Amino acid sequence: MTEPATHAAPSERTRVRRIPTNAHYDTATLHAIIDDAYLCHIAFADEKGAHCIPTACWREGDHLYIHGSNGSRMLKRLTESETCVTITHLDGLVMARSAFNHSMNYRSAMIYGRFEVVADEAERRSTMAVFMEKLVPGRQAEIRPGSDKEFAATTVMRIALGEAACKVRSGPPEDDEEDMGWPVWTGVLPFERVPMKPVTDPQCTQPAPAYVVAWQKW
């Protein structure tokens, strides 16, 4: 089972109230959850209402980065107001003896704050390379670099990780004492993200590089 949080919540809005023993406020847990993610969900509001949009993300140091078209409604709005970014990994379904004691094993993070535009051109280009390397290590060295026109049409943004909270559950079900004799199977049905066999483009004539071969072996 997860241990009680050993770090204080960085702010009142990040303090976990529901099952606080599952809360984690340490940097190592937060970084691990982000680094294991390809996508995050970003909540924001505009004149048309509330929205929550999935987008690719990556981490460098103490910031989470995203990118998109200069014309993106979301990216334009993010510089104007506070937002909340969420990431969730589902690790298993927890089967208890009672319907109301079923649960899930998971790792999740919530990040609060305001995004800022990465304006420095060298940083924009270097962090986009970090993004590609995070997606598929080794790919960046082989592909055509982005052109000046492509970079000019792209906005890169980042949000500091200083105001964040994680919530993690692991382990078996937690049944009420009076349910322990109920005759039903209990345990965990695990989930795992598994890379599948790569599918070669019919127009590709190049042999699979080492990182693709390694992907096949996972």
PDB file of C-alpha atoms in Angstrom:
ATOM      1  CA  MET A   1       0.000   0.000   0.000  1.00  0.00           C
ATOM      2  CA  THR A   2       1.054   3.590  -0.471  1.00  0.00           C
ATOM      3  CA  GLU A   3       2.563   5.367   2.499  1.00  0.00           C
ATOM      4  CA  PRO A   4       1.260   8.647   3.945  1.00  0.00           C
ATOM      5  CA  ALA A   5       2.654  11.774   2.335  1.00  0.00           C
ATOM      6  CA  THR A   6       5.961  12.850   3.843  1.00  0.00           C
ATOM      7  CA  HIS A   7       5.999  16.299   2.190  1.00  0.00           C
ATOM      8  CA  ALA A   8       3.604  19.165   2.757  1.00  0.00           C
ATOM      9  CA  ALA A   9       1.238  20.246  -0.007  1.00  0.00           C
ATOM     10  CA  PRO A  10       2.726  23.244  -1.861  1.00  0.00           C
ATOM     11  CA  SER A  11      -0.591  25.136  -1.689  1.00  0.00           C
ATOM     12  CA  GLU A  12      -4.072  24.814  -0.273  1.00  0.00           C
ATOM     13  CA  ARG A  13      -5.598  23.882  -3.637  1.00  0.00           C
ATOM     14  CA  THR A  14      -3.120  21.027  -4.096  1.00  0.00           C
ATOM     15  CA  ARG A  15      -3.788  19.483  -0.686  1.00  0.00           C
ATOM     16  CA  VAL A  16      -5.363  16.048  -1.204  1.00  0.00           C
ATOM     17  CA  ARG A  17      -8.463  15.682   0.944  1.00  0.00           C
ATOM     18  CA  ARG A  18      -9.992  12.449  -0.336  1.00  0.00           C
ATOM     19  CA  ILE A  19      -7.800   9.547   0.949  1.00  0.00           C
ATOM     20  CA  PRO A  20      -4.881  11.812   1.911  1.00  0.00           C
ATOM     21  CA  THR A  21      -2.699   8.769   2.635  1.00  0.00           C
ATOM     22  CA  ASN A  22      -2.428   8.318  -1.152  1.00  0.00           C
ATOM     23  CA  ALA A  23      -1.010  11.823  -1.584  1.00  0.00           C
ATOM     24  CA  HIS A  24       2.558  12.459  -2.716  1.00  0.00           C
ATOM     25  CA  TYR A  25       4.048  15.926  -2.912  1.00  0.00           C
ATOM     26  CA  ASP A  26       7.679  15.038  -3.559  1.00  0.00           C
ATOM     27  CA  THR A  27       9.506  15.967  -6.739  1.00  0.00           C
ATOM     28  CA  ALA A  28      10.688  12.435  -7.522  1.00  0.00           C
ATOM     29  CA  THR A  29       7.148  11.037  -7.717  1.00  0.00           C
ATOM     30  CA  LEU A  30       5.935  13.967  -9.814  1.00  0.00           C
ATOM     31  CA  HIS A  31       8.815  13.713 -12.269  1.00  0.00           C
ATOM     32  CA  ALA A  32       8.379   9.936 -12.623  1.00  0.00           C
ATOM     33  CA  ILE A  33       4.672  10.287 -13.451  1.00  0.00           C
ATOM     34  CA  ILE A  34       5.332  12.991 -16.048  1.00  0.00           C
ATOM     35  CA  ASP A  35       8.271  11.147 -17.598  1.00  0.00           C
ATOM     36  CA  ASP A  36       6.133   8.029 -18.067  1.00  0.00           C
ATOM     37  CA  ALA A  37       3.462  10.019 -19.926  1.00  0.00           C
ATOM     38  CA  TYR A  38       3.048  10.854 -23.590  1.00  0.00           C
ATOM     39  CA  LEU A  39      -0.124  12.881 -23.069  1.00  0.00           C
ATOM     40  CA  CYS A  40      -1.553  15.289 -20.536  1.00  0.00           C
ATOM     41  CA  HIS A  41      -4.966  16.937 -20.279  1.00  0.00           C
ATOM     42  CA  ILE A  42      -5.173  20.713 -19.973  1.00  0.00           C
ATOM     43  CA  ALA A  43      -8.252  22.420 -18.521  1.00  0.00           C
ATOM     44  CA  PHE A  44      -9.065  26.015 -19.376  1.00  0.00           C
ATOM     45  CA  ALA A  45     -12.049  28.261 -20.020  1.00  0.00           C
ATOM     46  CA  ASP A  46     -12.879  30.907 -22.595  1.00  0.00           C
ATOM     47  CA  GLU A  47     -15.954  32.789 -23.793  1.00  0.00           C
ATOM     48  CA  LYS A  48     -17.398  29.523 -25.161  1.00  0.00           C
ATOM     49  CA  GLY A  49     -17.167  27.691 -21.837  1.00  0.00           C
ATOM     50  CA  ALA A  50     -14.908  25.155 -20.138  1.00  0.00           C
ATOM     51  CA  HIS A  51     -12.620  22.825 -22.079  1.00  0.00           C
ATOM     52  CA  CYS A  52     -10.210  19.975 -21.307  1.00  0.00           C
ATOM     53  CA  ILE A  53      -7.906  19.119 -24.197  1.00  0.00           C
ATOM     54  CA  PRO A  54      -5.388  16.243 -24.463  1.00  0.00           C
ATOM     55  CA  THR A  55      -1.982  17.177 -25.830  1.00  0.00           C
ATOM     56  CA  ALA A  56       1.534  15.761 -26.024  1.00  0.00           C
ATOM     57  CA  CYS A  57       3.856  16.750 -23.196  1.00  0.00           C
ATOM     58  CA  TRP A  58       7.402  16.338 -21.985  1.00  0.00           C
ATOM     59  CA  ARG A  59       9.552  17.494 -19.066  1.00  0.00           C
ATOM     60  CA  GLU A  60      12.819  19.342 -18.832  1.00  0.00           C
ATOM     61  CA  GLY A  61      14.032  20.104 -15.340  1.00  0.00           C
ATOM     62  CA  ASP A  62      11.269  21.660 -13.273  1.00  0.00           C
ATOM     63  CA  HIS A  63       8.939  22.511 -16.175  1.00  0.00           C
ATOM     64  CA  LEU A  64       6.365  20.611 -18.223  1.00  0.00           C
ATOM     65  CA  TYR A  65       6.387  21.578 -21.914  1.00  0.00           C
ATOM     66  CA  ILE A  66       3.758  21.503 -24.670  1.00  0.00           C
ATOM     67  CA  HIS A  67       3.689  22.763 -28.241  1.00  0.00           C
ATOM     68  CA  GLY A  68       1.204  23.544 -30.983  1.00  0.00           C
ATOM     69  CA  SER A  69       0.225  25.777 -33.856  1.00  0.00           C
ATOM     70  CA  ASN A  70       0.460  29.528 -33.393  1.00  0.00           C
ATOM     71  CA  GLY A  71      -3.258  29.685 -34.159  1.00  0.00           C
ATOM     72  CA  SER A  72      -4.256  27.268 -31.392  1.00  0.00           C
ATOM     73  CA  ARG A  73      -7.136  28.624 -29.328  1.00  0.00           C
ATOM     74  CA  MET A  74      -5.874  26.732 -26.289  1.00  0.00           C
ATOM     75  CA  LEU A  75      -2.310  28.035 -26.493  1.00  0.00           C
ATOM     76  CA  LYS A  76      -3.509  31.616 -26.854  1.00  0.00           C
ATOM     77  CA  ARG A  77      -5.770  31.243 -23.818  1.00  0.00           C
ATOM     78  CA  LEU A  78      -3.176  29.610 -21.586  1.00  0.00           C
ATOM     79  CA  THR A  79      -1.073  32.762 -21.341  1.00  0.00           C
ATOM     80  CA  GLU A  80      -4.069  34.726 -20.062  1.00  0.00           C
ATOM     81  CA  SER A  81      -5.214  32.726 -17.043  1.00  0.00           C
ATOM     82  CA  GLU A  82      -4.473  29.950 -14.576  1.00  0.00           C
ATOM     83  CA  THR A  83      -4.860  26.360 -15.667  1.00  0.00           C
ATOM     84  CA  CYS A  84      -4.774  22.815 -14.346  1.00  0.00           C
ATOM     85  CA  VAL A  85      -2.824  20.032 -16.065  1.00  0.00           C
ATOM     86  CA  THR A  86      -3.551  16.381 -15.265  1.00  0.00           C
ATOM     87  CA  ILE A  87      -1.797  13.097 -16.028  1.00  0.00           C
ATOM     88  CA  THR A  88      -3.098   9.637 -15.095  1.00  0.00           C
ATOM     89  CA  HIS A  89      -1.673   6.133 -15.480  1.00  0.00           C
ATOM     90  CA  LEU A  90      -4.036   3.197 -14.837  1.00  0.00           C
ATOM     91  CA  ASP A  91      -2.148   0.237 -13.362  1.00  0.00           C
ATOM     92  CA  GLY A  92      -4.933  -2.147 -12.405  1.00  0.00           C
ATOM     93  CA  LEU A  93      -8.533  -2.833 -11.376  1.00  0.00           C
ATOM     94  CA  VAL A  94      -8.840  -3.759  -7.707  1.00  0.00           C
ATOM     95  CA  MET A  95     -11.486  -6.438  -7.114  1.00  0.00           C
ATOM     96  CA  ALA A  96     -12.851  -6.434  -3.562  1.00  0.00           C
ATOM     97  CA  ARG A  97     -15.538  -8.464  -1.815  1.00  0.00           C
ATOM     98  CA  SER A  98     -17.965  -5.550  -1.847  1.00  0.00           C
ATOM     99  CA  ALA A  99     -19.000  -3.470  -4.869  1.00  0.00           C
ATOM    100  CA  PHE A 100     -18.306  -0.274  -2.950  1.00  0.00           C
ATOM    101  CA  ASN A 101     -14.793  -1.359  -1.951  1.00  0.00           C
ATOM    102  CA  HIS A 102     -13.623  -1.944  -5.515  1.00  0.00           C
ATOM    103  CA  SER A 103     -10.902   0.469  -6.555  1.00  0.00           C
ATOM    104  CA  MET A 104      -8.142   1.101  -9.089  1.00  0.00           C
ATOM    105  CA  ASN A 105      -4.387   1.140  -8.823  1.00  0.00           C
ATOM    106  CA  TYR A 106      -3.106   4.299 -10.464  1.00  0.00           C
ATOM    107  CA  ARG A 107      -0.538   7.100 -10.542  1.00  0.00           C
ATOM    108  CA  SER A 108      -1.829  10.606 -11.139  1.00  0.00           C
ATOM    109  CA  ALA A 109      -0.598  14.189 -11.025  1.00  0.00           C
ATOM    110  CA  MET A 110      -2.248  17.607 -11.038  1.00  0.00           C
ATOM    111  CA  ILE A 111      -0.232  20.725 -11.860  1.00  0.00           C
ATOM    112  CA  TYR A 112      -1.522  24.255 -11.255  1.00  0.00           C
ATOM    113  CA  GLY A 113      -0.220  27.547 -12.571  1.00  0.00           C
ATOM    114  CA  ARG A 114       0.103  29.581 -15.737  1.00  0.00           C
ATOM    115  CA  PHE A 115       1.898  28.623 -18.929  1.00  0.00           C
ATOM    116  CA  GLU A 116       4.526  30.899 -20.414  1.00  0.00           C
ATOM    117  CA  VAL A 117       5.710  31.076 -24.007  1.00  0.00           C
ATOM    118  CA  VAL A 118       9.259  29.908 -24.638  1.00  0.00           C
ATOM    119  CA  ALA A 119      10.537  32.871 -26.647  1.00  0.00           C
ATOM    120  CA  ASP A 120      14.258  32.117 -26.916  1.00  0.00           C
ATOM    121  CA  GLU A 121      14.805  30.534 -30.329  1.00  0.00           C
ATOM    122  CA  ALA A 122      17.689  28.312 -29.250  1.00  0.00           C
ATOM    123  CA  GLU A 123      15.678  26.973 -26.318  1.00  0.00           C
ATOM    124  CA  ARG A 124      12.634  26.387 -28.533  1.00  0.00           C
ATOM    125  CA  ARG A 125      14.659  24.266 -30.924  1.00  0.00           C
ATOM    126  CA  SER A 126      16.569  22.378 -28.268  1.00  0.00           C
ATOM    127  CA  THR A 127      13.484  21.479 -26.240  1.00  0.00           C
ATOM    128  CA  MET A 128      11.662  20.239 -29.351  1.00  0.00           C
ATOM    129  CA  ALA A 129      14.624  17.924 -29.904  1.00  0.00           C
ATOM    130  CA  VAL A 130      14.241  16.753 -26.297  1.00  0.00           C
ATOM    131  CA  PHE A 131      10.575  16.057 -27.042  1.00  0.00           C
ATOM    132  CA  MET A 132      11.401  13.891 -30.056  1.00  0.00           C
ATOM    133  CA  GLU A 133      14.077  12.036 -28.124  1.00  0.00           C
ATOM    134  CA  LYS A 134      11.602  11.392 -25.326  1.00  0.00           C
ATOM    135  CA  LEU A 135       9.078   9.924 -27.781  1.00  0.00           C
ATOM    136  CA  VAL A 136      11.552   7.567 -29.491  1.00  0.00           C
ATOM    137  CA  PRO A 137      15.192   7.697 -28.333  1.00  0.00           C
ATOM    138  CA  GLY A 138      17.489   7.774 -31.372  1.00  0.00           C
ATOM    139  CA  ARG A 139      14.931   9.179 -33.802  1.00  0.00           C
ATOM    140  CA  GLN A 140      16.030  12.808 -33.623  1.00  0.00           C
ATOM    141  CA  ALA A 141      19.440  12.058 -35.125  1.00  0.00           C
ATOM    142  CA  GLU A 142      17.908  10.507 -38.274  1.00  0.00           C
ATOM    143  CA  ILE A 143      14.959  12.688 -39.263  1.00  0.00           C
ATOM    144  CA  ARG A 144      14.895  15.894 -41.326  1.00  0.00           C
ATOM    145  CA  PRO A 145      15.347  18.847 -38.969  1.00  0.00           C
ATOM    146  CA  GLY A 146      12.504  21.304 -38.680  1.00  0.00           C
ATOM    147  CA  SER A 147      12.703  24.242 -41.092  1.00  0.00           C
ATOM    148  CA  ASP A 148      12.709  27.899 -40.084  1.00  0.00           C
ATOM    149  CA  LYS A 149       9.178  28.169 -41.481  1.00  0.00           C
ATOM    150  CA  GLU A 150       7.962  25.217 -39.390  1.00  0.00           C
ATOM    151  CA  PHE A 151       9.490  26.582 -36.201  1.00  0.00           C
ATOM    152  CA  ALA A 152       8.053  30.027 -36.923  1.00  0.00           C
ATOM    153  CA  ALA A 153       4.562  28.511 -37.091  1.00  0.00           C
ATOM    154  CA  THR A 154       4.970  26.643 -33.802  1.00  0.00           C
ATOM    155  CA  THR A 155       4.428  27.881 -30.246  1.00  0.00           C
ATOM    156  CA  VAL A 156       6.297  26.175 -27.412  1.00  0.00           C
ATOM    157  CA  MET A 157       5.031  26.705 -23.875  1.00  0.00           C
ATOM    158  CA  ARG A 158       5.984  25.560 -20.409  1.00  0.00           C
ATOM    159  CA  ILE A 159       4.533  25.523 -16.905  1.00  0.00           C
ATOM    160  CA  ALA A 160       6.506  25.366 -13.672  1.00  0.00           C
ATOM    161  CA  LEU A 161       6.084  22.243 -11.530  1.00  0.00           C
ATOM    162  CA  GLY A 162       6.242  24.071  -8.221  1.00  0.00           C
ATOM    163  CA  GLU A 163       2.515  23.784  -7.467  1.00  0.00           C
ATOM    164  CA  ALA A 164       1.551  20.168  -7.992  1.00  0.00           C
ATOM    165  CA  ALA A 165       0.177  17.133  -6.203  1.00  0.00           C
ATOM    166  CA  CYS A 166       0.325  13.436  -6.966  1.00  0.00           C
ATOM    167  CA  LYS A 167      -1.995  10.669  -5.876  1.00  0.00           C
ATOM    168  CA  VAL A 168      -0.963   7.027  -6.059  1.00  0.00           C
ATOM    169  CA  ARG A 169      -2.658   3.769  -5.126  1.00  0.00           C
ATOM    170  CA  SER A 170      -1.110   0.317  -5.273  1.00  0.00           C
ATOM    171  CA  GLY A 171      -1.688  -3.060  -3.704  1.00  0.00           C
ATOM    172  CA  PRO A 172      -4.597  -5.399  -2.967  1.00  0.00           C
ATOM    173  CA  PRO A 173      -8.206  -4.592  -2.058  1.00  0.00           C
ATOM    174  CA  GLU A 174      -9.126  -3.204   1.350  1.00  0.00           C
ATOM    175  CA  ASP A 175     -12.227  -5.043   2.500  1.00  0.00           C
ATOM    176  CA  ASP A 176     -14.405  -4.387   5.515  1.00  0.00           C
ATOM    177  CA  GLU A 177     -13.949  -6.976   8.261  1.00  0.00           C
ATOM    178  CA  GLU A 178     -17.559  -8.145   7.986  1.00  0.00           C
ATOM    179  CA  ASP A 179     -17.059  -8.919   4.260  1.00  0.00           C
ATOM    180  CA  MET A 180     -13.999 -11.148   4.654  1.00  0.00           C
ATOM    181  CA  GLY A 181     -16.055 -14.350   4.567  1.00  0.00           C
ATOM    182  CA  TRP A 182     -17.907 -13.490   1.360  1.00  0.00           C
ATOM    183  CA  PRO A 183     -17.207 -16.281  -1.202  1.00  0.00           C
ATOM    184  CA  VAL A 184     -15.867 -14.356  -4.203  1.00  0.00           C
ATOM    185  CA  TRP A 185     -12.481 -14.018  -5.936  1.00  0.00           C
ATOM    186  CA  THR A 186     -10.541 -10.939  -4.874  1.00  0.00           C
ATOM    187  CA  GLY A 187      -7.317  -9.419  -6.144  1.00  0.00           C
ATOM    188  CA  VAL A 188      -5.950  -7.109  -8.821  1.00  0.00           C
ATOM    189  CA  LEU A 189      -6.430  -7.213 -12.596  1.00  0.00           C
ATOM    190  CA  PRO A 190      -3.250  -5.454 -13.755  1.00  0.00           C
ATOM    191  CA  PHE A 191      -2.911  -3.107 -16.695  1.00  0.00           C
ATOM    192  CA  GLU A 192       0.318  -2.468 -18.568  1.00  0.00           C
ATOM    193  CA  ARG A 193       1.191  -0.301 -21.568  1.00  0.00           C
ATOM    194  CA  VAL A 194       2.813  -2.690 -24.056  1.00  0.00           C
ATOM    195  CA  PRO A 195       4.582  -1.588 -27.273  1.00  0.00           C
ATOM    196  CA  MET A 196       3.290  -3.560 -30.246  1.00  0.00           C
ATOM    197  CA  LYS A 197       4.992  -4.656 -33.437  1.00  0.00           C
ATOM    198  CA  PRO A 198       5.937  -1.666 -35.651  1.00  0.00           C
ATOM    199  CA  VAL A 199       4.119  -1.323 -38.968  1.00  0.00           C
ATOM    200  CA  THR A 200       6.424  -0.257 -41.807  1.00  0.00           C
ATOM    201  CA  ASP A 201       5.174   2.376 -44.232  1.00  0.00           C
ATOM    202  CA  PRO A 202       4.534   0.630 -47.615  1.00  0.00           C
ATOM    203  CA  GLN A 203       6.619   3.350 -49.288  1.00  0.00           C
ATOM    204  CA  CYS A 204       9.554   2.921 -46.905  1.00  0.00           C
ATOM    205  CA  THR A 205      12.632   1.231 -48.382  1.00  0.00           C
ATOM    206  CA  GLN A 206      14.929   1.733 -45.394  1.00  0.00           C
ATOM    207  CA  PRO A 207      15.846  -1.071 -42.991  1.00  0.00           C
ATOM    208  CA  ALA A 208      14.530  -0.784 -39.454  1.00  0.00           C
ATOM    209  CA  PRO A 209      16.998   1.140 -37.262  1.00  0.00           C
ATOM    210  CA  ALA A 210      18.122  -0.128 -33.888  1.00  0.00           C
ATOM    211  CA  TYR A 211      15.459   1.745 -31.936  1.00  0.00           C
ATOM    212  CA  VAL A 212      12.697   0.185 -34.050  1.00  0.00           C
ATOM    213  CA  VAL A 213      14.160  -3.298 -33.636  1.00  0.00           C
ATOM    214  CA  ALA A 214      14.374  -2.671 -29.889  1.00  0.00           C
ATOM    215  CA  TRP A 215      10.731  -1.557 -29.913  1.00  0.00           C
ATOM    216  CA  GLN A 216       9.769  -4.881 -31.467  1.00  0.00           C
ATOM    217  CA  LYS A 217      11.536  -6.797 -28.679  1.00  0.00           C
ATOM    218  CA  TRP A 218       9.735  -5.042 -25.830  1.00  0.00           C
TER     219      TRP A 218
END
